[in-house]
mmCIF file of N, CA and C in Angstrom:
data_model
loop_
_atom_site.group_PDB
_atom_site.id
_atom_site.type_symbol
_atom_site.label_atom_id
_atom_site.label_comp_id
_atom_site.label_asym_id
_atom_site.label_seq_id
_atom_site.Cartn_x
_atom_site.Cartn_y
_atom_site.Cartn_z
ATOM 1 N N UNK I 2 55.926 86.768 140.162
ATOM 2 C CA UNK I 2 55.825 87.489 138.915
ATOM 3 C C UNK I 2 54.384 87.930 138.659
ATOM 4 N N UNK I 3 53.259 87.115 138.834
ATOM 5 C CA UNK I 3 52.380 87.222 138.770
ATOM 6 C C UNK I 3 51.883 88.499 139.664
ATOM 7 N N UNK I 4 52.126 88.519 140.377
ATOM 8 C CA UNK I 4 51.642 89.658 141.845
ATOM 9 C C UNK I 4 52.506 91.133 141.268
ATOM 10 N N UNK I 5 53.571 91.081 140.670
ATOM 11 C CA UNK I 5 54.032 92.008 140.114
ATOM 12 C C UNK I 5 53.476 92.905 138.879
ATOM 13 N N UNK I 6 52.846 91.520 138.095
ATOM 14 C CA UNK I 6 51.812 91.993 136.876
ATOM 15 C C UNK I 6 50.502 92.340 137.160
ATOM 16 N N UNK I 7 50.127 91.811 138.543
ATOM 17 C CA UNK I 7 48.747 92.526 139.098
ATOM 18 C C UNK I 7 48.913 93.919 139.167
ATOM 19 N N UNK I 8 50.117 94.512 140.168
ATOM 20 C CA UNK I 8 50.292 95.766 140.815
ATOM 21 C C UNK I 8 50.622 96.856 139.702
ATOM 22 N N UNK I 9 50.971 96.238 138.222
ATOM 23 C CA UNK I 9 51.121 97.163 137.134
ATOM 24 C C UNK I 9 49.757 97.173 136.953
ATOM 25 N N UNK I 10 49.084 96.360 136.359
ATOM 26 C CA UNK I 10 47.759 96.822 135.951
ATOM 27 C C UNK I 10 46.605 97.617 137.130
ATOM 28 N N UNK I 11 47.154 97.266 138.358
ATOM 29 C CA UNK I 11 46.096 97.956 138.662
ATOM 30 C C UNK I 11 47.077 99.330 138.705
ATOM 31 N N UNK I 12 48.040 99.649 139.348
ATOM 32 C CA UNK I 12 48.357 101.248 138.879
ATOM 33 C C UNK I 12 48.365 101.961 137.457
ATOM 34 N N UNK I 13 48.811 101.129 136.553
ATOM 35 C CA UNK I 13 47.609 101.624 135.163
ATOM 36 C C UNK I 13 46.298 102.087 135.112
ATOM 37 N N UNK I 14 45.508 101.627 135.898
ATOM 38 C CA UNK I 14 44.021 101.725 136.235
ATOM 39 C C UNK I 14 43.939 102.866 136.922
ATOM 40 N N UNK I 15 44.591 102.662 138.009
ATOM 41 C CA UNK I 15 44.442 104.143 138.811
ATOM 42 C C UNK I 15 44.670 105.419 138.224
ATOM 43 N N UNK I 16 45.987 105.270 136.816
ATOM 44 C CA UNK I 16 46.487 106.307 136.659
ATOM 45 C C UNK I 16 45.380 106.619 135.298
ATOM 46 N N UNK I 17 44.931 105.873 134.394
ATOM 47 C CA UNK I 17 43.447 105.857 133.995
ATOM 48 C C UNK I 17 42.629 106.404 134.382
ATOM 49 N N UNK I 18 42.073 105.938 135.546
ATOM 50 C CA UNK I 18 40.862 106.897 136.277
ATOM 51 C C UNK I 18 41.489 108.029 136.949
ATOM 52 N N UNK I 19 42.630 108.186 136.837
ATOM 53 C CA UNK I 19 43.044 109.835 137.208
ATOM 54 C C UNK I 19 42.346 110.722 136.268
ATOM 55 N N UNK I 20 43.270 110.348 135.410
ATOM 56 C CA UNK I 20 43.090 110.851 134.377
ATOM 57 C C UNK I 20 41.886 111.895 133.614
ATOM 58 N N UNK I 21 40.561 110.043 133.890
ATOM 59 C CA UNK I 21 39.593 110.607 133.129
ATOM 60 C C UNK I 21 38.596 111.714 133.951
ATOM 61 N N UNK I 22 38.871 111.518 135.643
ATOM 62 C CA UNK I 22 38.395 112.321 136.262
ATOM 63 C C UNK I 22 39.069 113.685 136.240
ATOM 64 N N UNK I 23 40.216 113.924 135.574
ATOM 65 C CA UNK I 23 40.927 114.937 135.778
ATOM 66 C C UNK I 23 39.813 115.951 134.421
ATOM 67 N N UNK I 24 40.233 115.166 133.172
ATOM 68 C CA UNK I 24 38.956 115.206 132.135
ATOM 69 C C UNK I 24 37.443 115.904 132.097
ATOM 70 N N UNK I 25 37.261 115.170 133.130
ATOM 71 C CA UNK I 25 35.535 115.506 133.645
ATOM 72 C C UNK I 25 35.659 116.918 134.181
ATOM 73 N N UNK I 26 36.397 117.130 134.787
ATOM 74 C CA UNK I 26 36.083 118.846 135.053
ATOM 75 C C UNK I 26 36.345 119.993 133.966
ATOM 76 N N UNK I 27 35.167 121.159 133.960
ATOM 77 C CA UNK I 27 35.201 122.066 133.252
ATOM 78 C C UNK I 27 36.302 123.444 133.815
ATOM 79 N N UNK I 28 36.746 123.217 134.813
ATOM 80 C CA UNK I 28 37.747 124.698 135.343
ATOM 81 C C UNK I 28 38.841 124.143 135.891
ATOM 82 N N UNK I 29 39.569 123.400 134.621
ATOM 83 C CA UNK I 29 40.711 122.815 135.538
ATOM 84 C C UNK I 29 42.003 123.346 134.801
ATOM 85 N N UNK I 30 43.129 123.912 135.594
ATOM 86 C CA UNK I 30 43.993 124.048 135.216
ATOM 87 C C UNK I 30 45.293 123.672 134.741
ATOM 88 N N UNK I 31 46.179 123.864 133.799
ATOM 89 C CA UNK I 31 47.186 123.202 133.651
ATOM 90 C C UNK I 31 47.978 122.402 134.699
ATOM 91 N N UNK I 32 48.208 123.458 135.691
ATOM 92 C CA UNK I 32 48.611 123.394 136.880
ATOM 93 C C UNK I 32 48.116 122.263 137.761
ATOM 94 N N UNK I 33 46.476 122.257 138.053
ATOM 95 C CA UNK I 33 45.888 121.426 138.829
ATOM 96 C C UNK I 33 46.152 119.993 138.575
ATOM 97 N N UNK I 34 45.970 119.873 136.726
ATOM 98 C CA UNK I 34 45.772 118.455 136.307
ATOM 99 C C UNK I 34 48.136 118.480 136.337
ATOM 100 N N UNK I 35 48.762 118.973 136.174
ATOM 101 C CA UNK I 35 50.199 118.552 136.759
ATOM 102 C C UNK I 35 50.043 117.973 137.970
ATOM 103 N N UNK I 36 49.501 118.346 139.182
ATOM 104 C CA UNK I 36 49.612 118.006 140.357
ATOM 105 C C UNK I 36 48.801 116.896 140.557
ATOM 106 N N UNK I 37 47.829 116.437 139.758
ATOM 107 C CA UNK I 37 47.399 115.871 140.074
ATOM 108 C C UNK I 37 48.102 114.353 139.511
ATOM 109 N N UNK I 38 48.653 114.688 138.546
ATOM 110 C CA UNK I 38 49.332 113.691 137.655
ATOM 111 C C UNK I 38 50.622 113.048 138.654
ATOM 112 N N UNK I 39 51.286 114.362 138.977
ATOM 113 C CA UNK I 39 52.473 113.952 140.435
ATOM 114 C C UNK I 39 51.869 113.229 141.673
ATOM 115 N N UNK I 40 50.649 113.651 141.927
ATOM 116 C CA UNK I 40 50.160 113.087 143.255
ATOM 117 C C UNK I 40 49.552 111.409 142.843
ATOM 118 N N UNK I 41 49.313 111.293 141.598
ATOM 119 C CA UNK I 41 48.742 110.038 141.307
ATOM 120 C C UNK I 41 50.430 108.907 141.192
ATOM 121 N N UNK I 42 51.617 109.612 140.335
ATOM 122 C CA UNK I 42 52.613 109.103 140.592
ATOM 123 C C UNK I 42 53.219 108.737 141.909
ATOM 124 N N UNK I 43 52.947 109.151 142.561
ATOM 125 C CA UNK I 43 53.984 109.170 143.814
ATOM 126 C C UNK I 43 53.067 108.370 144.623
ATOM 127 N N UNK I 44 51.680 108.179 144.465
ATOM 128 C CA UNK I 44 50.713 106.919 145.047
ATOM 129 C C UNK I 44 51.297 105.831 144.469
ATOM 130 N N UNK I 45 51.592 105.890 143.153
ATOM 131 C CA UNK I 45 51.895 104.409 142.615
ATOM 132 C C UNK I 45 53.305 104.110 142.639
ATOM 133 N N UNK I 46 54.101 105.226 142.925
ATOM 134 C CA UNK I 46 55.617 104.594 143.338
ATOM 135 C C UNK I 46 55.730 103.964 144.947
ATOM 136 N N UNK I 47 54.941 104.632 145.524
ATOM 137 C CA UNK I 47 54.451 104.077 147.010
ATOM 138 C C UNK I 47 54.018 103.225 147.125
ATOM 139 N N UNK I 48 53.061 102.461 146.201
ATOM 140 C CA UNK I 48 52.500 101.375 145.998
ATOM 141 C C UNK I 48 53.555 100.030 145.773
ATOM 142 N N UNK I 49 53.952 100.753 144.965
ATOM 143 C CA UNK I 49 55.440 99.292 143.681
ATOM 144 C C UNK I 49 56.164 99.266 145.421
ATOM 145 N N UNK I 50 56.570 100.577 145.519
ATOM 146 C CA UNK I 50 57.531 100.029 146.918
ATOM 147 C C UNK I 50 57.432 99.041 148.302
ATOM 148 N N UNK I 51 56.101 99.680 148.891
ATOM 149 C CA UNK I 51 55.101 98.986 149.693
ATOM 150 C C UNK I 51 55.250 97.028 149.538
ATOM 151 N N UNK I 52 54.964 96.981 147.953
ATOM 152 C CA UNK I 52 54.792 95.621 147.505
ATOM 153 C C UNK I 52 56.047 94.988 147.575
ATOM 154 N N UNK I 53 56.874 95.559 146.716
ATOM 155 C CA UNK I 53 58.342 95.234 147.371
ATOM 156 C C UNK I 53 58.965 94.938 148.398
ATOM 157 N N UNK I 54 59.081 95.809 149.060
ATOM 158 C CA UNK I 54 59.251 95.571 150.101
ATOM 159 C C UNK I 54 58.480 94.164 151.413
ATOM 160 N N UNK I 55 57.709 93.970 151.227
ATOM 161 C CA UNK I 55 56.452 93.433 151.307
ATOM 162 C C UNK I 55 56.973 91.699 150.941
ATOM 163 N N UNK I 56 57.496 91.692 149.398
ATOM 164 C CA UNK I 56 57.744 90.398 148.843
ATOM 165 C C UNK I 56 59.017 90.253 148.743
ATOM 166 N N UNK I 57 60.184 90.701 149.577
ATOM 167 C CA UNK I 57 61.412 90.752 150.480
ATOM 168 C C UNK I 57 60.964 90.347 151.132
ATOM 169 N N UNK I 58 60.634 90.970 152.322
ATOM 170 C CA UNK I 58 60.135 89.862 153.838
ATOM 171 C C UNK I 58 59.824 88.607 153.600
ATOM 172 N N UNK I 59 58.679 88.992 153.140
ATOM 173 C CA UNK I 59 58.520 87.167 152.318
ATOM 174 C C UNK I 59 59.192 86.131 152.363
ATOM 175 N N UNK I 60 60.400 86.763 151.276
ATOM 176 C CA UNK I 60 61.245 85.389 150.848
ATOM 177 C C UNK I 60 62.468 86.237 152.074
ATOM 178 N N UNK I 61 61.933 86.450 153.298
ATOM 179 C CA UNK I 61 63.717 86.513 154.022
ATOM 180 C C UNK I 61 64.696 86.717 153.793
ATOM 181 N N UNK I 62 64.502 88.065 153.274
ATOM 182 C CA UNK I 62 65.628 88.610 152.353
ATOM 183 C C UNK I 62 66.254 89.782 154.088
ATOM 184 N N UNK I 63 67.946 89.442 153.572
ATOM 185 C CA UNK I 63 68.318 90.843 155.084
ATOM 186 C C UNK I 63 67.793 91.452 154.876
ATOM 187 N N UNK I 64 67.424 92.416 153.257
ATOM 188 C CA UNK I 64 67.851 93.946 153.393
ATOM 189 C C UNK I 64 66.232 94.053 152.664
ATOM 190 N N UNK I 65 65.620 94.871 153.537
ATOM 191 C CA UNK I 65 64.260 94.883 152.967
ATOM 192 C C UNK I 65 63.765 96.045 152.236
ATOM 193 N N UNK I 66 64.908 96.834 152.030
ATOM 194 C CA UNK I 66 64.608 98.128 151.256
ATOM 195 C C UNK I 66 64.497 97.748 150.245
ATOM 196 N N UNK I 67 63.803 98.775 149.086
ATOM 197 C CA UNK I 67 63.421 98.670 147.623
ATOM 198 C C UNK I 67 64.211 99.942 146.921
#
């Protein structure tokens, strides 16, 4: 549980410092900061999965998909 509440906060964080770097630029477009928002999601659904998957093996589970 614990390792689960790590991997939220730190993809909170990441999606945080997306964010504020998205922020920091003066010529950014609607568009850019969307994609960038999708590309930061799909790191952190990759992430949750990764871990998952990850803490299946672990506990010797058959089916190791997430």
């Amino acid at each position: 549980m614990k390792k689960v509440l790590m991997l939220v906060i730190i993809v909170g964080a990441a999606i945080l410092i997306s964010v504020s770097l998205i922020g920091a630029e003066d010529n950014t477009t609607a568009e850019d900061i969307g994609e960038k928002i999708d590309n930061t999601m799909t790191d952190a659904g990759n992430a949750i999965e990764d871990k998952c998957e990850a803490l299946k093996e672990q506990t010797g589970a058959k089916d190791t998909d997430c």
